[in-house]
CSV table of C-alpha atoms and ligand atoms in Angstrom, one decimal:
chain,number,residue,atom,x,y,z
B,1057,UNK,CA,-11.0,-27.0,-17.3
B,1058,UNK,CA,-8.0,-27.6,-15.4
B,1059,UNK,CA,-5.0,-29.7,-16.9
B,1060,UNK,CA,-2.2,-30.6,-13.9
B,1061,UNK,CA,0.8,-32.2,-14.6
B,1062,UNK,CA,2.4,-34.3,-11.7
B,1063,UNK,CA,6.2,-35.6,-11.8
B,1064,UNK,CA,5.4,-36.4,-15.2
B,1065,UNK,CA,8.4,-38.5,-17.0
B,1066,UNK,CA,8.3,-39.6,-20.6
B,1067,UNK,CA,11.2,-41.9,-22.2
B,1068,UNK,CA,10.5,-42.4,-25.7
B,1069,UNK,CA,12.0,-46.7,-26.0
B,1070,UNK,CA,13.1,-47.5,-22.7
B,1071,UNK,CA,15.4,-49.7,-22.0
B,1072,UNK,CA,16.9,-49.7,-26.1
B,1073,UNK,CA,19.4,-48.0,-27.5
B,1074,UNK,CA,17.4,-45.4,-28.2
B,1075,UNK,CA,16.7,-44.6,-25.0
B,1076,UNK,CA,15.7,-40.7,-24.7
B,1077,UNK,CA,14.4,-38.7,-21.7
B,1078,UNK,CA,12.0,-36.4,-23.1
B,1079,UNK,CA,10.1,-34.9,-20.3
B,1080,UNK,CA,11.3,-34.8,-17.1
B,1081,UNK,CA,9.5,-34.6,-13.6
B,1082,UNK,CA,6.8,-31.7,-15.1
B,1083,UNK,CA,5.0,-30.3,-12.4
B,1084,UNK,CA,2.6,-27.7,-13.5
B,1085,UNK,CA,-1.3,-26.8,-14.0
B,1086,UNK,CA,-2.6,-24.9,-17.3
B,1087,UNK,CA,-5.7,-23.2,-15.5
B,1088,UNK,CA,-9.3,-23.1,-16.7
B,1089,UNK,CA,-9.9,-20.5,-19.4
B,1090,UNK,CA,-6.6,-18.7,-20.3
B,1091,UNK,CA,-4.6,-18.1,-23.5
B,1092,UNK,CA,-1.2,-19.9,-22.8
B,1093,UNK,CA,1.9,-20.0,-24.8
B,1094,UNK,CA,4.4,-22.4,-24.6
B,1095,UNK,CA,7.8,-22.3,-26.2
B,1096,UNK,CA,11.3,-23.9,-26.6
B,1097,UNK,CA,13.8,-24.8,-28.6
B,1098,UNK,CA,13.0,-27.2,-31.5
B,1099,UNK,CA,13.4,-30.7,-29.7
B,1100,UNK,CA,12.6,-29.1,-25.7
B,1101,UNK,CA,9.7,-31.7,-25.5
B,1102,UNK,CA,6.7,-29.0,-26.2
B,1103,UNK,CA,5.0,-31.8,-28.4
B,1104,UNK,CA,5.8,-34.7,-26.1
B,1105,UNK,CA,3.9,-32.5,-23.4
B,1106,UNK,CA,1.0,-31.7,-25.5
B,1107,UNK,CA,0.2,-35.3,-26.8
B,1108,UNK,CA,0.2,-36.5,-22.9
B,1109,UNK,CA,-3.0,-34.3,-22.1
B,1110,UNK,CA,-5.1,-36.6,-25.0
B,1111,UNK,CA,-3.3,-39.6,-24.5
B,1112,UNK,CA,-1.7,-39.7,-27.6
B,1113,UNK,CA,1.2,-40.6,-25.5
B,1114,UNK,CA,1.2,-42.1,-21.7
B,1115,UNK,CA,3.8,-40.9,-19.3
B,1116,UNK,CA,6.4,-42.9,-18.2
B,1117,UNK,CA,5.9,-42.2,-14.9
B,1118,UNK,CA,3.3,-39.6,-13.0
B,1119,UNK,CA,0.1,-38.4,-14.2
B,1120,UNK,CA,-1.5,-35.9,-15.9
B,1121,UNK,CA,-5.0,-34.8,-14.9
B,1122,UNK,CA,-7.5,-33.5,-18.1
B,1123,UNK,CA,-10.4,-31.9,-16.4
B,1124,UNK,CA,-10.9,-34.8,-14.1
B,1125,UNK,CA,-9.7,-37.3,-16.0
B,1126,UNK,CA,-6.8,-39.1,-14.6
B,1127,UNK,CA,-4.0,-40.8,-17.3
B,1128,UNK,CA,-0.8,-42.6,-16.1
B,1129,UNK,CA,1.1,-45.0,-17.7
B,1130,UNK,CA,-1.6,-47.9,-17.2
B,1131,UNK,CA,-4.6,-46.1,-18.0
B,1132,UNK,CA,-7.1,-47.9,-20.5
B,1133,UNK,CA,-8.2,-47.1,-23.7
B,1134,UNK,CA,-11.9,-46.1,-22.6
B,1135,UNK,CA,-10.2,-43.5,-20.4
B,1136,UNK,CA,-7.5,-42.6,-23.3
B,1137,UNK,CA,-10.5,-42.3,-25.6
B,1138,UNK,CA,-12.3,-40.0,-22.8
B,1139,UNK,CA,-9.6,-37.6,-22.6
B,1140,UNK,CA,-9.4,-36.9,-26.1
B,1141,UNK,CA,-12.6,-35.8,-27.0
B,1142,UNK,CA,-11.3,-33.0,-24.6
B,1143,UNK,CA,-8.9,-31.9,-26.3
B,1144,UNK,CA,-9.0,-30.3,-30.0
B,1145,UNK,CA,-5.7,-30.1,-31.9
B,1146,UNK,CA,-5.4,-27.7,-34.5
B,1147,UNK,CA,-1.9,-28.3,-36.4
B,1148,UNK,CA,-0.2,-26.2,-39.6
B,1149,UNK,CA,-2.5,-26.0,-42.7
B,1150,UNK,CA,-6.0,-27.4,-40.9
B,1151,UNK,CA,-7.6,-26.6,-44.0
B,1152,UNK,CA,-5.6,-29.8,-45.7
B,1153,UNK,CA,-7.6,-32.0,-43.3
B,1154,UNK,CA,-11.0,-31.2,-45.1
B,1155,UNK,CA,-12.4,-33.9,-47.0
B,1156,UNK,CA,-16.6,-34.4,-47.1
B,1157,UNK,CA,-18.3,-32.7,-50.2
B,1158,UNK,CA,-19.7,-30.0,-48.7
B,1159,UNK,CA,-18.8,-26.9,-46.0
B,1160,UNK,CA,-21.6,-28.2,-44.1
B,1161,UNK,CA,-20.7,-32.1,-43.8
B,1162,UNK,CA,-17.6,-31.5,-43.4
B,1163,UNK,CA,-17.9,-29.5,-40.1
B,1164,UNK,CA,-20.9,-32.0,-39.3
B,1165,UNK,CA,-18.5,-35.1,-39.5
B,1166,UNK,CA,-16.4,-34.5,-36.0
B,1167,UNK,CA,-19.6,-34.8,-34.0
B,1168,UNK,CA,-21.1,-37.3,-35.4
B,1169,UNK,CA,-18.1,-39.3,-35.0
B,1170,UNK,CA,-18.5,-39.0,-31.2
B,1171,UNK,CA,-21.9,-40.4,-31.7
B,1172,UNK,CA,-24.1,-36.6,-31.4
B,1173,UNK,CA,-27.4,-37.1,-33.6
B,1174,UNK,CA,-27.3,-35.7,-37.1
B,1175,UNK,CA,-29.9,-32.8,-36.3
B,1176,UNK,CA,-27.7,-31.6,-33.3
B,1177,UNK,CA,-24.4,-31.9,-34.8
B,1178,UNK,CA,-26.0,-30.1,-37.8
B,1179,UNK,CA,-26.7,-27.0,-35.0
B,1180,UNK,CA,-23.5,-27.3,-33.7
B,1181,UNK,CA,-22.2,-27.4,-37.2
B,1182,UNK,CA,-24.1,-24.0,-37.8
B,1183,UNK,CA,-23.4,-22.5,-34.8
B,1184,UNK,CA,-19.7,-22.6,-35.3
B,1185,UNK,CA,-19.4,-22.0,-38.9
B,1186,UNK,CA,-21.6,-19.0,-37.9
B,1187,UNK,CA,-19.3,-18.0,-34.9
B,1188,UNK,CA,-16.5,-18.1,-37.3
B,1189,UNK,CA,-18.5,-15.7,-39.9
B,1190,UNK,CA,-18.6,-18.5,-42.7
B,1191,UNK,CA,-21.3,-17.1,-44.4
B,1192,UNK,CA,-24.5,-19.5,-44.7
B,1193,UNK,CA,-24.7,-19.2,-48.5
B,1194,UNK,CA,-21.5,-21.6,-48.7
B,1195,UNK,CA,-22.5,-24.4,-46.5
B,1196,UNK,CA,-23.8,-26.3,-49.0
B,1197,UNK,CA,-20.7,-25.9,-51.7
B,1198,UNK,CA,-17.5,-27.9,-52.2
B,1199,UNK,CA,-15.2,-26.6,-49.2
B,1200,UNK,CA,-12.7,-27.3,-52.1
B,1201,UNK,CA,-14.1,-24.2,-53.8
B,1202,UNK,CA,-13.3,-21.7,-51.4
B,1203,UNK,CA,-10.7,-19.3,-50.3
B,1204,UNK,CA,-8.0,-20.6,-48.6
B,1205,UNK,CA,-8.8,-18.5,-45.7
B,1206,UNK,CA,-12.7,-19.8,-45.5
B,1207,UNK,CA,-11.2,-22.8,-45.9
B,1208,UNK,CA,-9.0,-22.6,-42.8
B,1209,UNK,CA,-12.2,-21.2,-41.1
B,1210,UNK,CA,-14.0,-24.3,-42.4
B,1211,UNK,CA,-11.6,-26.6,-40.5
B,1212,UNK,CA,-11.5,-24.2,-37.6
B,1213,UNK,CA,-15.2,-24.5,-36.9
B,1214,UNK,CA,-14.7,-28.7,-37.3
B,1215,UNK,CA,-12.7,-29.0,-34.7
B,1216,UNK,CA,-14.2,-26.6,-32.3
B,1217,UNK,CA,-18.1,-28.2,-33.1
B,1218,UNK,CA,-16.8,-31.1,-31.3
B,1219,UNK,CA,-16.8,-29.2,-28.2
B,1220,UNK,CA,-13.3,-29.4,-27.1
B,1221,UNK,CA,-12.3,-28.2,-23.7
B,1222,UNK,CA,-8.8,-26.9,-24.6
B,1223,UNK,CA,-7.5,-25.7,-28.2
B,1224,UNK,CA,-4.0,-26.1,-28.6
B,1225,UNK,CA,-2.6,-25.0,-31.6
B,1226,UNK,CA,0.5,-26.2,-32.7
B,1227,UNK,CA,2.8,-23.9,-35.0
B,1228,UNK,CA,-0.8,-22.8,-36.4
B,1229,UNK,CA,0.8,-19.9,-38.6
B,1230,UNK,CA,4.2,-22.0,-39.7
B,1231,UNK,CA,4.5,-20.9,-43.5
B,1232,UNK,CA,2.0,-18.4,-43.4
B,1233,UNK,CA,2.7,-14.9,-45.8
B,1234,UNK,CA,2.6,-11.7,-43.0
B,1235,UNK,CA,-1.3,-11.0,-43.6
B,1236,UNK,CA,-2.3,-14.8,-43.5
B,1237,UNK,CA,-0.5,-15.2,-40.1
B,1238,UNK,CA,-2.3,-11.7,-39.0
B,1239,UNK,CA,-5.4,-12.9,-39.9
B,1240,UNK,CA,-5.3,-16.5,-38.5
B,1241,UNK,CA,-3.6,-15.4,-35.1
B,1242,UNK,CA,-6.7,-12.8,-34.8
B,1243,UNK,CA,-9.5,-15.4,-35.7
B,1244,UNK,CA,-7.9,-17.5,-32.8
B,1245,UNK,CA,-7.9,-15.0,-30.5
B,1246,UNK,CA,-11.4,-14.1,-31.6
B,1247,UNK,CA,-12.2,-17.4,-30.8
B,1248,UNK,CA,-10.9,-17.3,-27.7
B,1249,UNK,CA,-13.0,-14.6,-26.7
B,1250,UNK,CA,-16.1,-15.4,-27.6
B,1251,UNK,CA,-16.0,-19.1,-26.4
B,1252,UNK,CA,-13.5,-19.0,-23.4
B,1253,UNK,CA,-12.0,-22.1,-24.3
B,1254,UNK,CA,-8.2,-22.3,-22.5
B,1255,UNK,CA,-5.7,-22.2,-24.8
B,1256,UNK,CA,-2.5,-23.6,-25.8
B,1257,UNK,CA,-0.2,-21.7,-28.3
B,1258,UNK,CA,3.1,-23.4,-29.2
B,1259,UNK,CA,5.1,-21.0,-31.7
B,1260,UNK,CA,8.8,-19.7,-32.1
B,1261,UNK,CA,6.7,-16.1,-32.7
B,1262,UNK,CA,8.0,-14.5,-29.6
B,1263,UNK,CA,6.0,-11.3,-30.8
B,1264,UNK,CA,2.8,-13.7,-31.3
B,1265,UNK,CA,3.2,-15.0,-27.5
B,1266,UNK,CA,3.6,-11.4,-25.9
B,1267,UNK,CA,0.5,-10.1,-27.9
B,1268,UNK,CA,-2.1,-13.0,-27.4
B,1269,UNK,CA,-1.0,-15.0,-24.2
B,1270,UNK,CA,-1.8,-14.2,-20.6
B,1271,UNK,CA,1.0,-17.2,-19.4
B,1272,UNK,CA,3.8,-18.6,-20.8
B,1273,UNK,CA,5.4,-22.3,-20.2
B,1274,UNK,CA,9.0,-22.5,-21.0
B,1275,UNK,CA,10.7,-25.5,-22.0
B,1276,UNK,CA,14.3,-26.6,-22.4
B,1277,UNK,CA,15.5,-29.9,-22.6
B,1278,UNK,CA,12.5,-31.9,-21.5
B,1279,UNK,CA,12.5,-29.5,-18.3
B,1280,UNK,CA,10.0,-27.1,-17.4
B,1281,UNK,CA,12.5,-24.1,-17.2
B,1282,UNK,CA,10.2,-21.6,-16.2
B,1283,UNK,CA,6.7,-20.2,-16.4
B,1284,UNK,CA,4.6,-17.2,-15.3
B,1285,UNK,CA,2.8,-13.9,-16.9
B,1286,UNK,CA,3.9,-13.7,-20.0
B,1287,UNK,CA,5.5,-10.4,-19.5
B,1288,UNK,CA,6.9,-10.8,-16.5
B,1289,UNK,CA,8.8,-13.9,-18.1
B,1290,UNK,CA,9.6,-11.8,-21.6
B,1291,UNK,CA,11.1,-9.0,-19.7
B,1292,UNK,CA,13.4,-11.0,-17.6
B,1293,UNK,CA,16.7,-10.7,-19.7
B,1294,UNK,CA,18.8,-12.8,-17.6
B,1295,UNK,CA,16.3,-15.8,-18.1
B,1296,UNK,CA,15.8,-14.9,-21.8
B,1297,UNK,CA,19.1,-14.7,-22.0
B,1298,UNK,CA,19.9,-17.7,-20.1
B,1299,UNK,CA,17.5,-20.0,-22.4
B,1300,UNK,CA,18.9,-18.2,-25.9
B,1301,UNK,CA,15.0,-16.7,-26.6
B,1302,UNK,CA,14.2,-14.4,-28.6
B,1303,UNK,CA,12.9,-11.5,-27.5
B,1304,UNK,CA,10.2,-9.7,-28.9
B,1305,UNK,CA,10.5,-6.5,-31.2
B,1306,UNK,CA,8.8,-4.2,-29.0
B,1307,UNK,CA,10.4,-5.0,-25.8
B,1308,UNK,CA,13.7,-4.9,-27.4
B,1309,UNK,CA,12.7,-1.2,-28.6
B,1310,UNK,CA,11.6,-0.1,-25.3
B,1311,UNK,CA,14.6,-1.5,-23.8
B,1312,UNK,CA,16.5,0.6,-26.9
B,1313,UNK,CA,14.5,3.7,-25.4
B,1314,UNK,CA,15.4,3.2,-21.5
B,1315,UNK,CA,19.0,3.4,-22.8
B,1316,UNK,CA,18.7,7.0,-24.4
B,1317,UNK,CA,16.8,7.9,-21.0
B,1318,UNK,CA,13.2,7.7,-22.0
B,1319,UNK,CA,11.6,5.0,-20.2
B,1320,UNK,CA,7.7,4.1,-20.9
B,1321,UNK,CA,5.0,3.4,-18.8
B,1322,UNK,CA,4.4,-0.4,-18.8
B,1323,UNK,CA,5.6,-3.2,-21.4
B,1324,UNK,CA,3.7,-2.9,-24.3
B,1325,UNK,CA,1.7,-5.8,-26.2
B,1326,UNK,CA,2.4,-5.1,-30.2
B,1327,UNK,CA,3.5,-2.0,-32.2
B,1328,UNK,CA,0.1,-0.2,-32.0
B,1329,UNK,CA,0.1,-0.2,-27.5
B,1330,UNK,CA,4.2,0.4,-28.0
B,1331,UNK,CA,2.9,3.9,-29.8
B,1332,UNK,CA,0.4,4.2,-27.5
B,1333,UNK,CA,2.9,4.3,-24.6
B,1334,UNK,CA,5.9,6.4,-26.0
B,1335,UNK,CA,3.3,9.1,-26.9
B,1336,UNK,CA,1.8,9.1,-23.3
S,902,ADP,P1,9.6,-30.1,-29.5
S,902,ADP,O1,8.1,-30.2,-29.8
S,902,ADP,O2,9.9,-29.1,-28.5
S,902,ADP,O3,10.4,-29.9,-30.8
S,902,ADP,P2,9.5,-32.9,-29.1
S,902,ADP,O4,8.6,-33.2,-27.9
S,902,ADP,O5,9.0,-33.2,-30.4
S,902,ADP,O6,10.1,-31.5,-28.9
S,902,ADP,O7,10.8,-33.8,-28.9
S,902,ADP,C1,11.6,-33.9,-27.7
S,902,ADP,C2,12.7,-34.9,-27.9
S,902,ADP,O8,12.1,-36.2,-27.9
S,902,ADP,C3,13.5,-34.7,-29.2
S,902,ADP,O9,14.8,-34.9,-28.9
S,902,ADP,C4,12.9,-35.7,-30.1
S,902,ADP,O10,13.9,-36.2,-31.0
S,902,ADP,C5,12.5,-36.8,-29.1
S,902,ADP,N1,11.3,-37.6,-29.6
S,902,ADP,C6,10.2,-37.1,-30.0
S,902,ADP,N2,9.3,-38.0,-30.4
S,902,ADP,C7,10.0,-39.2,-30.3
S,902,ADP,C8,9.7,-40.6,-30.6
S,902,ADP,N3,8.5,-40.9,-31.0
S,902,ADP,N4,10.7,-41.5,-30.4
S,902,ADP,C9,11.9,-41.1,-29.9
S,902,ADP,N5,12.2,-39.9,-29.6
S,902,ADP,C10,11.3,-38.9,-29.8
């Protein structure tokens, strides 16, 4: 599904004090199906833009347009309500959100709350927890009694049985040891693979964005500062430069390598492509 911003403005309490222009005059689409990124400073308006595709905030003025679904700054609740089921939000720690007494309710619980029949939610239930290799022997224990990491995958698979058009995942590896963020970044992308839901990453993990995302949104100062393939936008130094972005390790090595006079073939994706390419 499609998700198109039009001259969207957000102020956060108009007309007080407090007066704050968060997001302004976005004009851009997040297209059907793709792994997205989208980064900024701490306080660009990245989580201002996110909560306007479920309604969790109305902009001030413009619209934004969820797979069909049409929210300004008088839409209604029924239409509010509409748009979120569209979208699944997946925040830092999901696993702290589980709470029924077993693997299986738990999972069970998101679709039944949008009114889905307990013998279907219990398939989509399945089929998710399967997807996400929970094995079935654990559906019927404590969720509290497993690994943290089939825990994660327990919450994982709750949020995508309710059928979400659009995962975005905010900071999802925040805190996260090395092998923990490995391992949760690759069960997302494994998700996105196998379902070919679009995605929305938001992360400072510049080396994160240039191995999973097709696109990249950039956002500074409640502006849309640029966008485009992600590697076209990681490679422009200028523009890096220009926003104060990191940029990721590998591109800074092959940069490194273009100075001593070997250049390689292509901008690679993560360390293992990088080898790849300086051995070709
Ligand atoms: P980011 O996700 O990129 O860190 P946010 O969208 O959270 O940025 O915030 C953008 C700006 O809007 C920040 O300056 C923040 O302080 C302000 N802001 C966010 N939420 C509110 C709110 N509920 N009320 C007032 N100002 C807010």
């Amino acid at each position: 599904m499609t998700i198109r911003f039009t001259d969207v403005n957000v102020i956060y309490h108009r007309k007080s004090p407090f007066e704050y222009h968060a997001l302004k005059n976005i004009n851009t689409t997040f297209e059907n199906g793709k792994f997205y990124g989208l980064i900024g400073h701490t306080g660009s308006g990245k989580s201002t833009l996110i909560q306007t595709m479920n309604g969790l905030i109305l902009p001030s003025s413009g619209t934004v347009e969820t797979d069909g679904i049409i929210l300004s700054k008088k839409s209604k609740q029924k239409l509010i309500h509409q748009a979120k089921m569209k979208v699944g939000m997946v925040f830092q720690f999901p696993e702290h959100q589980l709470f029924e007494s077993t693997v299986l309710k738990d999972v069970m619980f998101g679709p039944m709350n949008m009114g889905i029949a307990e013998e279907a939610a219990r398939e989509k239930a399945c089929y998710y927890l399967k997807l996400l290799n929970v094995h079935e022997s654990l559906l019927e224990k404590s969720p509290f009694e497993l690994s943290g990491g089939q825990m994660r995958k327990v919450a994982i698979a709750g949020i995508l049985a309710m059928e979400p058009n659009i995962l975005i995942l905010d900071e999802p590896t925040a805190g996260l040891d090395p092998l923990s963020h490995d391992e949760t970044m690759q069960l997302f992308y494994d998700v996105y693979k196998k379902i070919g839901i679009t995605v929305i990453l938001i992360t400072h993990d510049m080396n994160d964005v240039l191995e999973f995302t097709d696109e990249v949104k950039v956002m500074s100062q409640g502006e849309l500062a640029g966008e485009g393939r992600t590697a076209d936008i990681l490679t422009d130094q200028n523009f890096m430069e220009r926003y104060d972005l990191e940029v990721p390790h590998v591109i800074q090595l092959a940069r490194d390598l273009k100075e001593k006079g070997i250049a390689l073939n292509g901008t690679p994706k993560n360390t293992a492509e990088f080898i790849r390419l300086y051995e070709d």
